[in-house]
Coordinates of C-alpha atoms and ligand atoms in Angstrom, one line a residue:
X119 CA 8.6 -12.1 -25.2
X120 CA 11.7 -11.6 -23.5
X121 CA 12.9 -7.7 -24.6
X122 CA 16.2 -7.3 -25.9
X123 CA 16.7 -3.5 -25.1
X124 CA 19.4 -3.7 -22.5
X125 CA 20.3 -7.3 -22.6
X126 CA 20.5 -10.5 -24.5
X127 CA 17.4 -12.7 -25.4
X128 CA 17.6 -16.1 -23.1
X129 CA 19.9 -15.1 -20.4
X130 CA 18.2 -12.8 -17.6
X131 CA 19.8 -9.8 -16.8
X132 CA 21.3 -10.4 -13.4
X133 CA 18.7 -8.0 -11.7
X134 CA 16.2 -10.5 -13.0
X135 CA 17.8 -13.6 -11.6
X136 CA 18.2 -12.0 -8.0
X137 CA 14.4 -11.4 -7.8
X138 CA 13.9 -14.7 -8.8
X139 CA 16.0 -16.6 -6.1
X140 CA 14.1 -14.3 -4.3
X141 CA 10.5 -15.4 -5.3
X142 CA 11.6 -18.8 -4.9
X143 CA 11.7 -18.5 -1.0
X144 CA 8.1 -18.8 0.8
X145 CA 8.4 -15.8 3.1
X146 CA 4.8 -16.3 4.0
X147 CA 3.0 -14.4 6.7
X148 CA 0.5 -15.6 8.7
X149 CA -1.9 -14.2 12.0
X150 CA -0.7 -17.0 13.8
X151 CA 2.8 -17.2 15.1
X152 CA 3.4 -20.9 14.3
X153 CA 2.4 -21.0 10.8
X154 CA 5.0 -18.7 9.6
X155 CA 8.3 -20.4 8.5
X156 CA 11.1 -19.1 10.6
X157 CA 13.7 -20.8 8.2
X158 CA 12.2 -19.6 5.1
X159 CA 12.6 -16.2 6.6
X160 CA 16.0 -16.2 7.8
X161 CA 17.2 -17.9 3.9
X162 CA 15.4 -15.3 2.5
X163 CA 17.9 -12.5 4.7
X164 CA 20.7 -14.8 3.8
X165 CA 19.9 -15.3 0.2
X166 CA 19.7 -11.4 0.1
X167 CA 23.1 -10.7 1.7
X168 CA 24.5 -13.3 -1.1
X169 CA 22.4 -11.7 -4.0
X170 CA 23.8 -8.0 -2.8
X171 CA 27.0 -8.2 -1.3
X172 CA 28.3 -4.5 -1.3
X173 CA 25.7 -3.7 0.1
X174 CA 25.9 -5.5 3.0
X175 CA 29.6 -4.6 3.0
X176 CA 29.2 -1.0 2.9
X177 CA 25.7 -0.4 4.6
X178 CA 25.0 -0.7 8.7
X179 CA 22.6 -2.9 9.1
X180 CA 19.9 -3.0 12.5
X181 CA 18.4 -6.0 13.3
X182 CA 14.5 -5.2 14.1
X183 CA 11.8 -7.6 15.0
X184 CA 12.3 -11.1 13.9
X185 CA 13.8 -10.5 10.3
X186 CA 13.1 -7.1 9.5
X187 CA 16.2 -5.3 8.4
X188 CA 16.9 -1.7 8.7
X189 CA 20.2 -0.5 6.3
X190 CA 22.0 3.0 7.1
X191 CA 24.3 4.5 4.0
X192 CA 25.6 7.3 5.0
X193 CA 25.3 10.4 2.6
X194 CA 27.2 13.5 2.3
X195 CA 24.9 15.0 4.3
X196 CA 22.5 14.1 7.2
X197 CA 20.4 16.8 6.6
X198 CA 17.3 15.7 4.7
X199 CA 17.5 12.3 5.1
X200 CA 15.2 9.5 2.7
X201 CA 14.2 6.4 3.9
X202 CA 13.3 3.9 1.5
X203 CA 10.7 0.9 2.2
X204 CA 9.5 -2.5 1.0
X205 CA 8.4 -5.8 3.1
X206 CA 9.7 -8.9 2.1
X207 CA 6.8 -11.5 3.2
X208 CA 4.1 -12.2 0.9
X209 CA 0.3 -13.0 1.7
X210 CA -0.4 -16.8 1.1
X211 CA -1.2 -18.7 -2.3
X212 CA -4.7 -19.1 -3.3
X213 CA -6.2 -20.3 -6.4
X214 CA -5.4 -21.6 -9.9
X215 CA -1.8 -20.2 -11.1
X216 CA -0.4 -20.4 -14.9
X217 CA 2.8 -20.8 -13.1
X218 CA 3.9 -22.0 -9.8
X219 CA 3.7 -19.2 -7.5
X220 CA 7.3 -20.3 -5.8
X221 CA 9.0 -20.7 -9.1
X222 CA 10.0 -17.1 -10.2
X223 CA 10.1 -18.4 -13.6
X224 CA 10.4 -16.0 -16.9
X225 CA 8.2 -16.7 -19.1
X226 CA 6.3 -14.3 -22.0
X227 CA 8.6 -11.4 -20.7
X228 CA 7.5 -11.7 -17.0
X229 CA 8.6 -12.9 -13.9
X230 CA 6.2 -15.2 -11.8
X231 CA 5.3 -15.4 -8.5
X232 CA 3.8 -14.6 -5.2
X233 CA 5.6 -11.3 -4.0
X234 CA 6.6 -10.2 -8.0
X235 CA 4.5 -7.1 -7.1
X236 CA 4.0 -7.1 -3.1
X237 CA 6.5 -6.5 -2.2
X238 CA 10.0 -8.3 -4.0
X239 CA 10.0 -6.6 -6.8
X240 CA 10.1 -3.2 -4.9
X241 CA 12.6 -4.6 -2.4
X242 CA 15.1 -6.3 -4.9
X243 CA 14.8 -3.0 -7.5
X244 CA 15.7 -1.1 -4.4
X245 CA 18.9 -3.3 -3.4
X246 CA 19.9 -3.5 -6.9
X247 CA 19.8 0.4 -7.8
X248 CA 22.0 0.7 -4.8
X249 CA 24.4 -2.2 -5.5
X250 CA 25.0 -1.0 -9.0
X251 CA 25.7 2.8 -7.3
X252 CA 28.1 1.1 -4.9
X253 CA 30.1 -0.4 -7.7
X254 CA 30.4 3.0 -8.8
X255 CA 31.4 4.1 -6.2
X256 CA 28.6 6.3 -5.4
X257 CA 28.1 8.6 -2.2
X258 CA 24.6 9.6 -2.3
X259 CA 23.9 13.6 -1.7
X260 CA 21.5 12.6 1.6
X261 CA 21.5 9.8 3.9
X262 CA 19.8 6.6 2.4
X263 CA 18.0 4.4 4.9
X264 CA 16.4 1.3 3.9
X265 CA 13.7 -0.4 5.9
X266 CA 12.4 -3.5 4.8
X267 CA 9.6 -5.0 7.1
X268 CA 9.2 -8.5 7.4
X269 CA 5.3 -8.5 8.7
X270 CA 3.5 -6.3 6.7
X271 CA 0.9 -8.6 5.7
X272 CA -0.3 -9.3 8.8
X273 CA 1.0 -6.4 11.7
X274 CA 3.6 -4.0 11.0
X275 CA 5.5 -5.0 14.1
X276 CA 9.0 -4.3 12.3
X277 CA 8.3 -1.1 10.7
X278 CA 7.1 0.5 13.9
X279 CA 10.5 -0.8 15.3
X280 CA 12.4 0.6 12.5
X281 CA 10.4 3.9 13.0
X282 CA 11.5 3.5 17.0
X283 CA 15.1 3.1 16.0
X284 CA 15.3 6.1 13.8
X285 CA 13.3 8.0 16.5
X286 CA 15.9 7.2 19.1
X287 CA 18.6 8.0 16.8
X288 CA 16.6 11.0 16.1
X289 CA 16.7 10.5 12.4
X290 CA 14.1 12.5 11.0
X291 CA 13.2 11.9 7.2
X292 CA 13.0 14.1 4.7
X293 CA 10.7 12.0 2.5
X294 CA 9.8 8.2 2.8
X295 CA 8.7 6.1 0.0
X296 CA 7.0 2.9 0.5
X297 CA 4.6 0.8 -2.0
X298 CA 1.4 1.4 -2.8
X299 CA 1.1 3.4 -6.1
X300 CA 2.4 2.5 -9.2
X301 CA 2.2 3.7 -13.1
X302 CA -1.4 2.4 -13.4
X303 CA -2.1 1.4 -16.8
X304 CA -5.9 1.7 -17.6
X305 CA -6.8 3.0 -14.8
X306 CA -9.6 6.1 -16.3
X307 CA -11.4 5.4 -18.1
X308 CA -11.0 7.3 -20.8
X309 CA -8.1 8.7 -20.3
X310 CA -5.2 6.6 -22.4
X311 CA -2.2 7.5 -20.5
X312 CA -0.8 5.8 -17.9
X313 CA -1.3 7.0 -14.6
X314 CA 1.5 7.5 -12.1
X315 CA -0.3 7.6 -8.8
X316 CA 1.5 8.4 -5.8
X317 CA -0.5 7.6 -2.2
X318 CA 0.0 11.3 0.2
X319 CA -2.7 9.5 2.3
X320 CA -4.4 6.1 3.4
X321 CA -7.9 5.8 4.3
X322 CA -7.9 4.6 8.3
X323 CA -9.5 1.8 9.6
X324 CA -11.9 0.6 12.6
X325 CA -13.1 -2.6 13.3
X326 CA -16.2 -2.8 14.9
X327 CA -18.7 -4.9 16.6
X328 CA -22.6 -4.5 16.9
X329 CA -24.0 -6.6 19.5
X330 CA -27.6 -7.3 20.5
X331 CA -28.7 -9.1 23.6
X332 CA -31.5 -10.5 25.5
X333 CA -33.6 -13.6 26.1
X334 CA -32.2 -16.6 24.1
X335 CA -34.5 -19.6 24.8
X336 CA -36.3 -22.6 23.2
X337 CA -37.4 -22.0 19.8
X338 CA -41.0 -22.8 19.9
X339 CA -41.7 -19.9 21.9
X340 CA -39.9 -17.0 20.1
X341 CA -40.7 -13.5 21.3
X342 CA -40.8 -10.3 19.2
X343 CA -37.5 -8.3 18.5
X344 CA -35.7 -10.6 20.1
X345 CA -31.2 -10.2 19.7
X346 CA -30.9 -11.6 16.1
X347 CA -33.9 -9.6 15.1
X348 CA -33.0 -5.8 16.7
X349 CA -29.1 -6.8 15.0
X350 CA -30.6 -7.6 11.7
X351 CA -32.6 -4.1 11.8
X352 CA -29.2 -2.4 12.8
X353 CA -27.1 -3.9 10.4
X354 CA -29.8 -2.7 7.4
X355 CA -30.0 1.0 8.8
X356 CA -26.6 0.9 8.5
X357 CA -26.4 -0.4 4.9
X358 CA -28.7 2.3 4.2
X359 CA -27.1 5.2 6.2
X360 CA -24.3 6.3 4.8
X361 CA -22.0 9.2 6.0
X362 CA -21.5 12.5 3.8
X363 CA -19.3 12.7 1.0
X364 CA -16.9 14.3 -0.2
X365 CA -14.0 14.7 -2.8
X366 CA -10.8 15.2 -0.8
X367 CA -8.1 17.1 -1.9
X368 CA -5.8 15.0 -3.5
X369 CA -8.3 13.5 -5.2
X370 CA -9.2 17.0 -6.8
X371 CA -5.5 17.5 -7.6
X372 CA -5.8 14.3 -9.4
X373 CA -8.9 15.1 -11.4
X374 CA -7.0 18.1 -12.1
X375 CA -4.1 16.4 -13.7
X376 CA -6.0 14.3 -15.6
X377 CA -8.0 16.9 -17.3
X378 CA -5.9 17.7 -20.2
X379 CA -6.0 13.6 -21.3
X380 CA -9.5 13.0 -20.8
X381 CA -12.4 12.8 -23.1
X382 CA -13.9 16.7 -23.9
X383 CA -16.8 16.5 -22.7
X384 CA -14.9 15.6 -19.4
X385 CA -12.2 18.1 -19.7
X386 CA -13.9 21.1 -17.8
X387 CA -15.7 19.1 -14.7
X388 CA -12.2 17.6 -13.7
X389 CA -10.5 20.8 -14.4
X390 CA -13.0 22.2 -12.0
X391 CA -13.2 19.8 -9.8
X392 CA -12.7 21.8 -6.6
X393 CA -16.0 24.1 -7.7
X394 CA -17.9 21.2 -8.6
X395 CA -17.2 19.4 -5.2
X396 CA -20.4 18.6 -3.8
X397 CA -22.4 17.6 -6.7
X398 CA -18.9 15.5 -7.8
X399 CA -19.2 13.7 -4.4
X400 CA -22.9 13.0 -5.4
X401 CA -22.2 11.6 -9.0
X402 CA -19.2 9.0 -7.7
X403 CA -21.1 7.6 -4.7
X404 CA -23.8 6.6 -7.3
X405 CA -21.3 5.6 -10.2
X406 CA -20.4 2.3 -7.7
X407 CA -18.5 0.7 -5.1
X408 CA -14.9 1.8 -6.2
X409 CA -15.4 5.3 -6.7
X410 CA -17.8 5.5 -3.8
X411 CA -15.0 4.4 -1.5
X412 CA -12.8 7.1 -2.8
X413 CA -15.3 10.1 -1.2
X414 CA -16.5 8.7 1.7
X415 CA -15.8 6.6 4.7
X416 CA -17.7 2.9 4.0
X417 CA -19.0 0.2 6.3
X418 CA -18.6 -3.4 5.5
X419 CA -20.7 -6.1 7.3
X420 CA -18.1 -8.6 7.7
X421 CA -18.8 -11.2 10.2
X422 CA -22.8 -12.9 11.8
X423 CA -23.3 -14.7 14.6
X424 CA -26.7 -15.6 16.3
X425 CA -27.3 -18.7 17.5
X426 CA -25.3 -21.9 17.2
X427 CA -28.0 -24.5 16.7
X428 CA -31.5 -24.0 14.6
X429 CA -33.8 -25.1 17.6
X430 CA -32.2 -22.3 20.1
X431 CA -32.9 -18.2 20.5
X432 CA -29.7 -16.2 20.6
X433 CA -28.9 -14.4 23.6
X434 CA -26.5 -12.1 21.8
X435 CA -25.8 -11.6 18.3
X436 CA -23.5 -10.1 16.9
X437 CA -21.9 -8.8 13.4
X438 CA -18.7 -7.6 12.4
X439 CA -18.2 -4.4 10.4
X440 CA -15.2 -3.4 8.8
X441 CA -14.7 0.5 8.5
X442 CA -12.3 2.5 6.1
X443 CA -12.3 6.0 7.6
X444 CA -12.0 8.8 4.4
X445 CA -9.8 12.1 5.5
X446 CA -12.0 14.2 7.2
X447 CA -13.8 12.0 9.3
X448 CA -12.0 10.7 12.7
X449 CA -12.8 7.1 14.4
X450 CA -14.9 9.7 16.6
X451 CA -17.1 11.0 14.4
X452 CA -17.5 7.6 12.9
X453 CA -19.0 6.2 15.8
X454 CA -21.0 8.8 17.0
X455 CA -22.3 8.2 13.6
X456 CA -22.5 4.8 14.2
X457 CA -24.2 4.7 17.6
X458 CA -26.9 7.3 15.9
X459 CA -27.6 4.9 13.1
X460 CA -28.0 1.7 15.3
X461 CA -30.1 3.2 17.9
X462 CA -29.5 2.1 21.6
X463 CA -30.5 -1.1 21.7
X464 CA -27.8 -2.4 19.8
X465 CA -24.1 -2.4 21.9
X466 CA -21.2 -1.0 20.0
X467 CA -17.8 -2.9 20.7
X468 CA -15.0 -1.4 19.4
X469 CA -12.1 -3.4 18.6
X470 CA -9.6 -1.9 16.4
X471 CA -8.9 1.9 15.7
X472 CA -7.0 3.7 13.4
X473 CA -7.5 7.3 12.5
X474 CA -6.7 8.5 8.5
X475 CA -3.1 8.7 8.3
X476 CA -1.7 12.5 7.9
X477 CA -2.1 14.0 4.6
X478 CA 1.6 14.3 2.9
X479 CA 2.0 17.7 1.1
X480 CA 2.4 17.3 -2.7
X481 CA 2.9 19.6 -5.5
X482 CA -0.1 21.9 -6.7
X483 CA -0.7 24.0 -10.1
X484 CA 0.5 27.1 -8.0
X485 CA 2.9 25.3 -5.7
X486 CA 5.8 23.3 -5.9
X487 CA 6.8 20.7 -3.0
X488 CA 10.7 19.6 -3.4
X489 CA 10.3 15.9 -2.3
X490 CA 7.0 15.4 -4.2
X491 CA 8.3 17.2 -7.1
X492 CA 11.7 15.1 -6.8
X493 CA 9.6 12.1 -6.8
X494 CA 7.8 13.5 -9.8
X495 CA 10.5 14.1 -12.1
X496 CA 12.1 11.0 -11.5
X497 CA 9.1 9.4 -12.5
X498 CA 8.7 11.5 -15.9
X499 CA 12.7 10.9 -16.9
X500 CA 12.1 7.3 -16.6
X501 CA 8.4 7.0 -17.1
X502 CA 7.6 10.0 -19.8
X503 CA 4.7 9.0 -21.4
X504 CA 2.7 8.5 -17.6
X505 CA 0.7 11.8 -15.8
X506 CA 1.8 12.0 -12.3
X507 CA -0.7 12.7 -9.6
X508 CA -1.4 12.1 -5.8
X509 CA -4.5 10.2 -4.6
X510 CA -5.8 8.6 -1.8
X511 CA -5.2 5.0 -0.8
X512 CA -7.7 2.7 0.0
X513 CA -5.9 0.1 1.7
X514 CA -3.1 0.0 4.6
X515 CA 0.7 -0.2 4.5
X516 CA 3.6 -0.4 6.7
X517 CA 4.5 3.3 5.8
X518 CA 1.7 4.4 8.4
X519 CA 3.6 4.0 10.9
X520 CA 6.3 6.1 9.4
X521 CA 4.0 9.5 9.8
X522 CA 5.3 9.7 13.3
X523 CA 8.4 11.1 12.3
X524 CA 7.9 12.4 8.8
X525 CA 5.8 14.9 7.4
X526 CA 6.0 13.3 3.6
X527 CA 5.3 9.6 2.9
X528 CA 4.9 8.7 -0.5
X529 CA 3.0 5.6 -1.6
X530 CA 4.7 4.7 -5.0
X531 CA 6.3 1.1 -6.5
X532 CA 7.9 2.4 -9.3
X533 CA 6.3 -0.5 -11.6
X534 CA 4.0 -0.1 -15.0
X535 CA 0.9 -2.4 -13.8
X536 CA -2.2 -3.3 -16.2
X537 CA -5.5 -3.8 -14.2
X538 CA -4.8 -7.6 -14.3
X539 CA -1.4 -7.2 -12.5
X540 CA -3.4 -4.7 -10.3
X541 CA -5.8 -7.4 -9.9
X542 CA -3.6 -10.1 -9.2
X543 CA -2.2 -8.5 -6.3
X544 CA -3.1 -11.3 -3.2
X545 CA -5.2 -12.8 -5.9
X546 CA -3.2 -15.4 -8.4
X547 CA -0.8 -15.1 -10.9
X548 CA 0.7 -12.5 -9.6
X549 CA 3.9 -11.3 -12.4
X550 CA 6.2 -8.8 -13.4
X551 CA 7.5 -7.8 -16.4
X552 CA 11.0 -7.8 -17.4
X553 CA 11.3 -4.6 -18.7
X554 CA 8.9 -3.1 -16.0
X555 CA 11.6 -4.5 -13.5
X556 CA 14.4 -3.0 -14.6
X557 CA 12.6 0.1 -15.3
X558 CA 11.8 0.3 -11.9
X559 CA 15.6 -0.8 -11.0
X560 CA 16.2 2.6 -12.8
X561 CA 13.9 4.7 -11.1
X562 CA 15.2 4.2 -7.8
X563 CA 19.0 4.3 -9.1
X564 CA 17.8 7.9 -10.3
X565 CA 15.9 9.0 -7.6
X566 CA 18.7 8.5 -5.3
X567 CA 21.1 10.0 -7.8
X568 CA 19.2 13.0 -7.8
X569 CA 18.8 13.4 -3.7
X570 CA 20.6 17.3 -3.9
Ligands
ZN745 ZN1 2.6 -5.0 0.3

């Protein structure tokens, strides 16, 4: 059902069309350099300078990486500066789609497509709330930078050259908003209102390896705790070895938040939260995987390898295991952890690090942040019926790299999601509603109208 609030049934609004031309380019990235389609990437940067042409007019653009773009409109003032961020690849297609994932095609009041939600939408609603200020001739209050990276699915390399450019230009923002959030519809259960989550921190990441070696060998004379045997034992301790948790602060300000709309019986243990802590931490590692992840740093055994054939002993064996690091622990403490767990006849390689990113400061019963709350208030004019509240993101985004040079980044795509569009996220059938689009169009438009 196409909505007829702002605009005629049939014909898209012209926000809508521009995502679509959009989603109709395969900006797909991959780990290895010559899968990704150069040419796909540099229509995409063409299409957008057709789709937005003031603001290619009027904005200074940089150049960083291979397509990532980096826009400068200059405010009335340079002071606090906001820099505001989306990626415009897309992970690749998988599985069985309703609609074809290149097609960007409206139908039942959503757009379709790979990138709807990661990340076009949130680029195309950004270019469009600036557009339509530009044609109203609008100067915003703060300098307006726009970063959009063009590897985020696989490294990042653009946005830590956008963060390099601004550094050397010594730019240093006042707030930046990336994706990662949105207005999570149910997402407590429980709790009936839609949740505006904005990310003040991600969870970090290490990647490690546990290796086990010794005598490999013919198979018919197999000796006790051999590689694949002391591994195995390892990898089980680990499983079984988890480290403490705890309920993070933001975490506690979201339990806080939610209080007033969740069932009574609820009401006074989030309220609480903060006194409650330990025994809190306790309840959600045993209420499952998702709200287990949210108090503690997790280990998952990723990768096996023993021996290649069935008739020979494994000299080494090893398994992968991915880490997500909660606030609070370090990649230190982690593997000292780790090492204690394993025991030392088990080898620890470690081959990717990546500490917790810095903690964003956000608004409080008893204190008031000015970028968080600005972000907050722009989410309640446009978005009334949703409770705002900061949490803790599970998963990685360009933004990281963005902590070098500003105290407050803000996870938050501006977009009404169910749990299947949450789901469909790198999954399939992956869509956008209409009215959610240009909802979001309006948020930004606001936000930035509102920079003081
Ligand atoms: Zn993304």
């Amino acid at each position: 059902m196409v909505s007829s609030r702002d605009h005629g049934v049939g014909e898209p609004p012209r926000a809508v069309s521009k995502l679509q031309a959009l989603v109709r380019i395969p900006t797909v990235s991959h780990r290895e350099h010559g899968r990704v389609d150069a040419a796909a990437f540099d229509e995409f940067v063409a299409e957008l300078a057709r789709q937005f042409p003031l603001l290619h007019e009027r904005l200074a653009l940089t150049r960083v990486h291979t397509h990532g773009l980096l826009f400068h409109w200059p405010g009335a003032s340079a002071e606090r500066p906001v820099v505001l961020m989306a990626h415009l690849d897309v992970v690749p297609v998988e599985g069985d789609w309703q609609h074809d994932p290149f097609g960007g095609s409206v139908v039942d009041g959503s757009i379709w497509g790979r990138g709807t939600l990661d990340d076009k939408g949130c680029l195309a609603a950004i270019c469009e709330a600036v557009e339509t200020l530009l044609e109203r001739d609008v100067t915003p209050a703060q300098d307006v930078w726009l970063s959009f990276g063009c590897d985020e699915e696989v490294y990042g390399t653009a946005a830590s050259r956008a963060v390099e450019v601004l550094r050397e230009r010594r730019v240093r923002p006042w707030f930046v908003l990336d994706e990662g959030g949105a207005i999570a519809h149910e997402a407590v259960p429980g709790v009936r209102r839609p949740v505006a989550v904005v990310g003040v921190t991600e969870k970090g990441v290490m990647s490690l390896h546990l290796r086990a070696e010794g005598r490999g060998g013919h198979a018919s004379t197999p000796a006790r705790n051999g590689p694949t045997v002391r591994l195995a034992r390892a990898v089980a301790r680990l499983d079984r070895s988890p480290m403490s948790s705890s309920v993070p602060t933001p975490t506690i300000e979201l339990f806080r938040r939610l209080a007033p709309h969740a069932p009574l019986p609820l009401r006074p243990l989030l309220a609480n939260a903060g006194r409650f802590g330990p025994a809190l931490a306790r309840a959600m590692t045993a209420l499952g995987p998702e709200s287990a992840a949210m108090v503690r740093t997790t280990f998952a055994i990723t990768t096996l390898r023993g021996s290649p054939a069935l008739n020979v002993i494994a000299a080494t064996a090893t398994a992968g295991v991915n880490v997500r690091i909660m606030l609070g622990d370090t990649a230190e403490s982690v593997l000292s952890h780790v090492r204690r767990v394993v025991g030392d006849r088990v080898e620890i390689d470690v081959l990717e690090a990546h500490e917790p990113s810095p903690l964003s400061p956000y608004s409080t019963g008893e204190t008031r942040d000015d970028a968080f709350g600005l972000v907050e208030e722009t989410i309640g004019e446009v978005f009334p019926d949703a409770v705002t509240a900061p949490y803790v993101m599970m998963a990685a985004t360009d933004s990281r790299h963005f902590t070098e040079i500003s105290d407050r980044v803000y996870r938050f795509a501006p977009f009404r999601m169910t749990k299947a569009q949450r789901e469909a996220i790198h999954s399939y059938d992956e869509h956008l509603g209409v009215d959610d689009f240009l909802d979001g169009v309006r948020w930004y438009r606001r936000l930035i109208e509102r920079l003081g």
